[in-house]
CSV table of C-alpha atoms in Angstrom, one decimal:
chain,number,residue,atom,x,y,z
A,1,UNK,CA,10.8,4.3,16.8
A,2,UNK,CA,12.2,3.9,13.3
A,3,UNK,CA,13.1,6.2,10.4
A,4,UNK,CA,10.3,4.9,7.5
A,5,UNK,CA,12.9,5.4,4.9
A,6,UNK,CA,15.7,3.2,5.8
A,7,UNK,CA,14.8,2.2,9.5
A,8,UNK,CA,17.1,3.5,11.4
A,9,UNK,CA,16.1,3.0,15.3
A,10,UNK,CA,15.8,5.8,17.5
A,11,UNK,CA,14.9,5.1,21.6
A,12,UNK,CA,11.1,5.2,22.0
A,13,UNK,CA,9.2,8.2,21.7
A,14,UNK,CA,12.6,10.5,20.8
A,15,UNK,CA,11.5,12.8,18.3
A,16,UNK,CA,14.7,15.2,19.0
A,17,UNK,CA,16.9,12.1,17.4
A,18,UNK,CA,14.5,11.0,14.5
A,19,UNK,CA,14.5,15.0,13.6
A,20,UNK,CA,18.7,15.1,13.7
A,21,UNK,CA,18.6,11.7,11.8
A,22,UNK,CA,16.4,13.6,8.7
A,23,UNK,CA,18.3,17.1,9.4
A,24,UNK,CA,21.5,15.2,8.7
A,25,UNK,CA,19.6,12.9,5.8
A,26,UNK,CA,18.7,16.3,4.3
A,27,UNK,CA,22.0,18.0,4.4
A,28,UNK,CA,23.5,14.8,2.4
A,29,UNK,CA,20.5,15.0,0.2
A,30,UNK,CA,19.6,12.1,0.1
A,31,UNK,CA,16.1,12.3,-2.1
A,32,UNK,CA,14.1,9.5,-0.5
A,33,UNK,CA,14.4,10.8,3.2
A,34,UNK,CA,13.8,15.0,1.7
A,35,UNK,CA,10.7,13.4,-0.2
A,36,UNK,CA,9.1,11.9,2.8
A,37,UNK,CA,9.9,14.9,4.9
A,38,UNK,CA,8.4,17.4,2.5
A,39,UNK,CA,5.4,15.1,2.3
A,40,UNK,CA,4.9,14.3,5.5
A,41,UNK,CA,6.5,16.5,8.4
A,42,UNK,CA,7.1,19.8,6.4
A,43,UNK,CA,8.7,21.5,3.3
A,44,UNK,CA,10.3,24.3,4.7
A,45,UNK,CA,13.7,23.6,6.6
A,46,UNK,CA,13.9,24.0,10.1
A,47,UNK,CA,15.7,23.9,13.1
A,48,UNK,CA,15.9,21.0,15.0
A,49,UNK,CA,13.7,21.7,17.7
A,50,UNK,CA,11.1,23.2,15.5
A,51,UNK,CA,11.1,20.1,13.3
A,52,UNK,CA,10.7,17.7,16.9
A,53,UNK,CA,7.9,19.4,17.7
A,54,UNK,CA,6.0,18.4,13.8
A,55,UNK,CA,7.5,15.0,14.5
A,56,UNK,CA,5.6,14.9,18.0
A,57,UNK,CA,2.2,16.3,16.0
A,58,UNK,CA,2.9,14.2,13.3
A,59,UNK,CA,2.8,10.8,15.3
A,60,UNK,CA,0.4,11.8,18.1
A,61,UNK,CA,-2.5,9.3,18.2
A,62,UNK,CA,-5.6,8.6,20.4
A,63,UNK,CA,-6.8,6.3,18.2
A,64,UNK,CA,-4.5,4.1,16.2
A,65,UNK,CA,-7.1,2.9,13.3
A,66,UNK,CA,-8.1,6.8,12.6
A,67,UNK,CA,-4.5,7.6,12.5
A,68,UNK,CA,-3.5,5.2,9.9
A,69,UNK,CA,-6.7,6.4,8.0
A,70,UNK,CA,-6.1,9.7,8.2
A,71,UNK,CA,-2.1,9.5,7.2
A,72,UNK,CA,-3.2,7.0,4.1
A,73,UNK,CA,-5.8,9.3,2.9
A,74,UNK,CA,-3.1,12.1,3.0
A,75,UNK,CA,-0.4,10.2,1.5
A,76,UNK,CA,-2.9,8.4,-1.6
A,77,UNK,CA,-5.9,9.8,-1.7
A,78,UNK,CA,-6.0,13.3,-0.4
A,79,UNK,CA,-5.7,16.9,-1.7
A,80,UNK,CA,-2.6,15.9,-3.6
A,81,UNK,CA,-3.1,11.9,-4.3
A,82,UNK,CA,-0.8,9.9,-5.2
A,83,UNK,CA,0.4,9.6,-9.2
A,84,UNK,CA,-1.2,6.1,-9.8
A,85,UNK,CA,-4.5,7.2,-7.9
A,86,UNK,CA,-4.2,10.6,-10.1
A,87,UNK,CA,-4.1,8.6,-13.6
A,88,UNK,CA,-6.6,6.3,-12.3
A,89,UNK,CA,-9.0,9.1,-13.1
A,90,UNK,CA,-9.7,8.5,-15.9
A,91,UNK,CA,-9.1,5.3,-18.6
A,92,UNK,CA,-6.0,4.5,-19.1
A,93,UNK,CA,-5.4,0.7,-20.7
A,94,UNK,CA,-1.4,1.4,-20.1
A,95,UNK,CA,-1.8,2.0,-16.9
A,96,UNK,CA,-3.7,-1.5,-16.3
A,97,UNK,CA,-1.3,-3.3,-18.9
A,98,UNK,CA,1.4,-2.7,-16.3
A,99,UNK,CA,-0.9,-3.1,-12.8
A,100,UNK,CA,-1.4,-6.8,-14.3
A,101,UNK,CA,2.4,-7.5,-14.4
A,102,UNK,CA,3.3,-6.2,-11.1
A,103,UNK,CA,0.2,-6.8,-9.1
A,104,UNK,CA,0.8,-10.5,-9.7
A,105,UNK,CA,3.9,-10.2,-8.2
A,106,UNK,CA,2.3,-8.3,-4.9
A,107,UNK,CA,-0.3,-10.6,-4.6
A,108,UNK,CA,2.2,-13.4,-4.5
A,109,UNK,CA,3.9,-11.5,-1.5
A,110,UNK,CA,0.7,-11.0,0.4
A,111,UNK,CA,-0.4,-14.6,0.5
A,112,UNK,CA,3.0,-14.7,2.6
A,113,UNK,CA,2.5,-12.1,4.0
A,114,UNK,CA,-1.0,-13.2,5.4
A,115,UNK,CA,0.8,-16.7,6.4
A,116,UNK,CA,3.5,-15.0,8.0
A,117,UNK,CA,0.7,-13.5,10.4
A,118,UNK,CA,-0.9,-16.6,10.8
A,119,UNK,CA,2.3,-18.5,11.6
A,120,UNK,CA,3.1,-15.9,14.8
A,121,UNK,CA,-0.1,-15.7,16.7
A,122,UNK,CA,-2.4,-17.5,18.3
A,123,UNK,CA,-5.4,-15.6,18.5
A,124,UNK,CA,-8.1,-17.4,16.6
A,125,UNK,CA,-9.9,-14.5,15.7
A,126,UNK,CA,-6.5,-13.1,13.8
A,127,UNK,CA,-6.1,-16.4,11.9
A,128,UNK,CA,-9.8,-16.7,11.0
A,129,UNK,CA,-9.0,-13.8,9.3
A,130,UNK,CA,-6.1,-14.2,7.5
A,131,UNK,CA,-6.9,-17.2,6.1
A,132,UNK,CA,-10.2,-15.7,4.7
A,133,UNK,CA,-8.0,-13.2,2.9
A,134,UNK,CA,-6.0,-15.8,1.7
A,135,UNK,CA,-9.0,-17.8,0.3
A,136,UNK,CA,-10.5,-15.3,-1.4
A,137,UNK,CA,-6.8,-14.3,-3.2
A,138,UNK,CA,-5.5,-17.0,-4.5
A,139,UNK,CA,-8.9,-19.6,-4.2
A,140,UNK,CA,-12.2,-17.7,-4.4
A,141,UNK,CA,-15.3,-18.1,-2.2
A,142,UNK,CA,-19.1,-17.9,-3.0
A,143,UNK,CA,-18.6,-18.7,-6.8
A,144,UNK,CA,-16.0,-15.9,-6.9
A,145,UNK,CA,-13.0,-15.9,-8.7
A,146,UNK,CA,-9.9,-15.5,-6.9
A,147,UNK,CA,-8.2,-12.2,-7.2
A,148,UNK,CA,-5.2,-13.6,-8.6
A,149,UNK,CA,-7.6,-14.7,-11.4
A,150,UNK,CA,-9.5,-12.1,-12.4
A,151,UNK,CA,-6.3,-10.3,-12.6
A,152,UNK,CA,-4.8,-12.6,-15.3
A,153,UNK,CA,-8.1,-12.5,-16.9
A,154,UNK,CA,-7.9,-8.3,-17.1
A,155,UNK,CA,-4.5,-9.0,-18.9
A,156,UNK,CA,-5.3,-11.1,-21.0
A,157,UNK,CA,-8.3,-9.1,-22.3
A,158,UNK,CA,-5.5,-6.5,-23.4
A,159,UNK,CA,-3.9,-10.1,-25.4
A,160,UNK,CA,-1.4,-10.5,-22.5
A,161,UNK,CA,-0.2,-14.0,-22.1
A,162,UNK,CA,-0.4,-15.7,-18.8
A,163,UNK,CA,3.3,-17.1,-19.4
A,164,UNK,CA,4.3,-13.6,-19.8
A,165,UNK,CA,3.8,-12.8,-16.6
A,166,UNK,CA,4.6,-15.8,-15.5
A,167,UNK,CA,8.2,-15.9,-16.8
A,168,UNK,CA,8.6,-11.8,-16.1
A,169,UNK,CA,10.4,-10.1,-12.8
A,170,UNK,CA,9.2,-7.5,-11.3
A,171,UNK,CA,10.4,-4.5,-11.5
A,172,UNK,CA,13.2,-2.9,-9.2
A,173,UNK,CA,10.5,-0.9,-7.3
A,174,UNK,CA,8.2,-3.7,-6.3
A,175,UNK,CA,11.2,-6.0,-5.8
A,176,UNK,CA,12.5,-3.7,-3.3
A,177,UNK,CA,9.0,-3.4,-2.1
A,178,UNK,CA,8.9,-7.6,-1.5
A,179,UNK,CA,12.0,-7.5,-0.2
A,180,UNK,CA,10.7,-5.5,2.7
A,181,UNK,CA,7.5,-7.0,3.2
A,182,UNK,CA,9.4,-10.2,3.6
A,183,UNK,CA,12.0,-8.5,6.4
A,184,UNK,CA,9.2,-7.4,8.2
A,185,UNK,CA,7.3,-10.8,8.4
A,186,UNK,CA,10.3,-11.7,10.3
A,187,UNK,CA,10.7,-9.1,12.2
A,188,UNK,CA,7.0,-7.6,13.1
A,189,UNK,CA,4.8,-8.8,15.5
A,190,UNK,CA,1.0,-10.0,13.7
A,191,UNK,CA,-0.6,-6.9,14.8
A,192,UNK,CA,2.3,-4.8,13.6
A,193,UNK,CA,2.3,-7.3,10.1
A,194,UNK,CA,-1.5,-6.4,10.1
A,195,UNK,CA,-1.2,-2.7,10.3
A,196,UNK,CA,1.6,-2.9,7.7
A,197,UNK,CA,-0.2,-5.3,5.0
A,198,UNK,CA,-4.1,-4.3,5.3
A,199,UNK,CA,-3.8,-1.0,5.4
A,200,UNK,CA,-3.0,-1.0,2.4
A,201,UNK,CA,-6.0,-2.2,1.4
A,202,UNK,CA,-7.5,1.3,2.4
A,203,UNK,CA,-6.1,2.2,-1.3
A,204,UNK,CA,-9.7,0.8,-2.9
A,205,UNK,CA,-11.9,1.1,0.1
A,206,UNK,CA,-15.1,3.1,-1.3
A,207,UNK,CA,-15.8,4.7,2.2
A,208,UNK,CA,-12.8,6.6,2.5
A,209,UNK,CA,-14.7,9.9,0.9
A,210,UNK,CA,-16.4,9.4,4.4
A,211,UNK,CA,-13.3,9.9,6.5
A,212,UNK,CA,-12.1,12.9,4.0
A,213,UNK,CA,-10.7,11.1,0.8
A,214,UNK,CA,-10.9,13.7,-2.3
A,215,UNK,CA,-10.3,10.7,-5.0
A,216,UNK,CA,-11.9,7.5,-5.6
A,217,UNK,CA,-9.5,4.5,-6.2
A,218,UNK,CA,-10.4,4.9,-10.2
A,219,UNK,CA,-13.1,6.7,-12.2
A,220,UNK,CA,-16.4,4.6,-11.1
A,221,UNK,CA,-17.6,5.8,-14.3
A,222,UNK,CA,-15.0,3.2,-16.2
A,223,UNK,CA,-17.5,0.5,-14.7
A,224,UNK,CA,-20.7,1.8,-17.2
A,225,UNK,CA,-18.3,2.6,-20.1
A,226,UNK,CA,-18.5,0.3,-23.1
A,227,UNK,CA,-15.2,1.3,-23.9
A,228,UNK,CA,-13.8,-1.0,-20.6
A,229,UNK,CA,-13.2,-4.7,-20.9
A,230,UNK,CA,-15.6,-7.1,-19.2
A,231,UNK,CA,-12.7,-8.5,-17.3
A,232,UNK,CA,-11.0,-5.1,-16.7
A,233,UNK,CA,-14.9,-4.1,-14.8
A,234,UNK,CA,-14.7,-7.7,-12.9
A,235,UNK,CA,-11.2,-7.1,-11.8
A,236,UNK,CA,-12.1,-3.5,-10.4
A,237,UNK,CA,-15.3,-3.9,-8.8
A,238,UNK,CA,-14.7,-7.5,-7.1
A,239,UNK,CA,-11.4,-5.7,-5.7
A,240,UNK,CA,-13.3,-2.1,-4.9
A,241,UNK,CA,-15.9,-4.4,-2.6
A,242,UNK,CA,-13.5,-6.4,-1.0
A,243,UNK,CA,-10.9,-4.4,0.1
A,244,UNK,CA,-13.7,-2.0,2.1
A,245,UNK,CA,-14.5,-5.3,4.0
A,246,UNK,CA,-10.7,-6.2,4.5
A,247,UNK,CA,-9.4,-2.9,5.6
A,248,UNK,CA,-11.5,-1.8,7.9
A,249,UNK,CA,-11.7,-5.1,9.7
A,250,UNK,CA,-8.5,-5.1,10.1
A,251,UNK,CA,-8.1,-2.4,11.4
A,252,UNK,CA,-10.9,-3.1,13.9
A,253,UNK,CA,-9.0,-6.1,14.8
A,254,UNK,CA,-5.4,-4.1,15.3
A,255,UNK,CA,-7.6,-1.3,17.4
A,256,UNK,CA,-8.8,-4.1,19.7
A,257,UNK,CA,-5.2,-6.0,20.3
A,258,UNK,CA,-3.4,-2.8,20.0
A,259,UNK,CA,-0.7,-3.3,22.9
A,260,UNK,CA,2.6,-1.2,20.8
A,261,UNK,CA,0.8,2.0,19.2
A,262,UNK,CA,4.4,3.0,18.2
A,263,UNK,CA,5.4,0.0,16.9
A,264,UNK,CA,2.5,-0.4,14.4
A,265,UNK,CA,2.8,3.3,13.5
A,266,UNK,CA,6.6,2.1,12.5
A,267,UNK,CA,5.0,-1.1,10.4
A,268,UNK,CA,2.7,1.4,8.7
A,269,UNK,CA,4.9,4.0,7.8
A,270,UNK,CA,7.5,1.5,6.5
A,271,UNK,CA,4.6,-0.4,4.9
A,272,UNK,CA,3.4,3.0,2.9
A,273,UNK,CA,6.4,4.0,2.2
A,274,UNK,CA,7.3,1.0,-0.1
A,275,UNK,CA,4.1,0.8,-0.9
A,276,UNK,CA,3.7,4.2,-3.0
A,277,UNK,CA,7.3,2.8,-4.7
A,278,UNK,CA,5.6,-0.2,-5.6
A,279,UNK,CA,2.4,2.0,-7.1
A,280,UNK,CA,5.3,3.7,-9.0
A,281,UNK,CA,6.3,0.4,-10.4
A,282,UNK,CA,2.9,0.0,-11.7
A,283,UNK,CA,3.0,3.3,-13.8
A,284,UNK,CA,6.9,3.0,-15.0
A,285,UNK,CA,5.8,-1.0,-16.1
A,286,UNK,CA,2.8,0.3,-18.7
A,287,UNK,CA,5.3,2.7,-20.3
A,288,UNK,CA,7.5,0.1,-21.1
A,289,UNK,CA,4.7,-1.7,-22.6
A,290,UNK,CA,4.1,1.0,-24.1
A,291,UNK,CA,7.5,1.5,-25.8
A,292,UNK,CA,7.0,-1.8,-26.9
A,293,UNK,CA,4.5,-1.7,-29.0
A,294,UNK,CA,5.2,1.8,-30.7
């Protein structure tokens, strides 16, 4: 078992040390370990042995692929989304300006990520679909664009250059974000490295309402408004039909060579975690387009 935060290891299953280990976290206050209790666990302080026992709810699981649904959903998507989901609502061209710079950087650490996978397993029906994923990223299939292109071609339809992104870094949220990612190809089982990377696609999957999702990725409506880019609508929609396909398989493939429950609850905790940083990223990057151009 691992703290999320800054992965600290506790013995398996001991809730009574991950408990002391944010207890003590708290009482430094250290913001990023309060944050993710208040979020997750519980906002009121308690005792030790009362905070075990919402550790012991919090990661009980009969079924590993509802359980990462269900925490994403609360985490992004649910009564109180996450910030980027929130302004997502309704158009917002800043917001977009900086998802093109820092998205290209994510997408860069996926393809790895999605290699990593392929390079530690030998399960054919694992590496069929990793390398799917990768194709349709970075290469396109069935005369469609690649992700990674029709991401450049959203940013440039707000007169972003290509070599702009090209020649930028990413900010010091997503940077920590690849940083991790990249540790825990090494470190992570594929399963585990699956769990982490494509449940994150749930952020855009368009059947999460289903399962109890109270926001859409983005305001569907943006799709019919004549306000929108063309290439902003391509971008959206090719990524809002892909990602149901890709997250859900995946985590029909993790359910089916699940053999560590805990160990892929720890690769998508850690995952989410830096995730939502990296979503951050995404926000603080169009205000300093923004600035910019004032």
């Amino acid at each position: 078992m691992e703290c999320p935060v800054c992965i600290e290891t506790f013995k398996h299953g001991d809730f009574n040390e991950i408990s002391e280990h944010f207890t003590l976290m708290s009482n430094d206050n250290d913001s990023e370990h309060i944050s993710w209790l208040n979020n997750n666990i519980s906002k009121t302080k308690l005792e030790k042995n009362e905070l075990s026992k919402l550790f012991k709810r919090f990661y009980s699981c009969n079924d590993i692929k509802l359980w990462i649904i269900n925490k994403f959903i609360e985490q992004f998507r649910g009564e109180r989304p996450h910030p980027f989901i929130l302004m997502m609502q309704d158009y917002n061209p800043r917001i977009l300006k900086g998802y093109s710079f820092e998205h290209y950087f994510f997408l860069k650490q996926w393809v790895r990520s999605c290699s990593s996978i392929i390079a530690s397993t030998d399960i054919d029906e694992i590496q069929n679909y990793e390398i799917e994923n990768i194709l349709s990223e970075y290469y396109g299939h069935d005369n469609i664009k690649p992700h990674i292109e029709l991401l450049l071609e959203m940013a440039e339809s707000y007169d972003i250059k290509r070599e702009d992104i090209y020649n930028s870094r990413p900010l010091p949220k997503t940077e920590m974000a690849i940083k991790r990612w990249q540790v825990m190809s090494k470190a992570k089982t594929a399963v585990e490295m699956m769990a982490a990377m494509h449940s994150l696609e749930l952020i855009a999957n368009n059947d999460l309402r289903s399962y109890g999702a109270k926001y859409d990725y983005f305001n569907l409506k943006m799709l019919e408004s004549s306000d929108v880019p063309d290439a902003v609508k391509s971008f959206l929609m090719e990524g809002y039909k892909a990602d149901s396909h890709h997250s859900i398989d995946a985590l029909d493939i993790i359910n089916k060579y699940n053999s560590d429950i805990e160990g892929i609850q720890d690769s998508y905790l850690e995952s989410a975690f830096v995730f939502s940083k990296y979503l951050e990223a995404r926000i603080e990057r169009g205000e300093i387009i923004e600035d910019k151009q004032q």
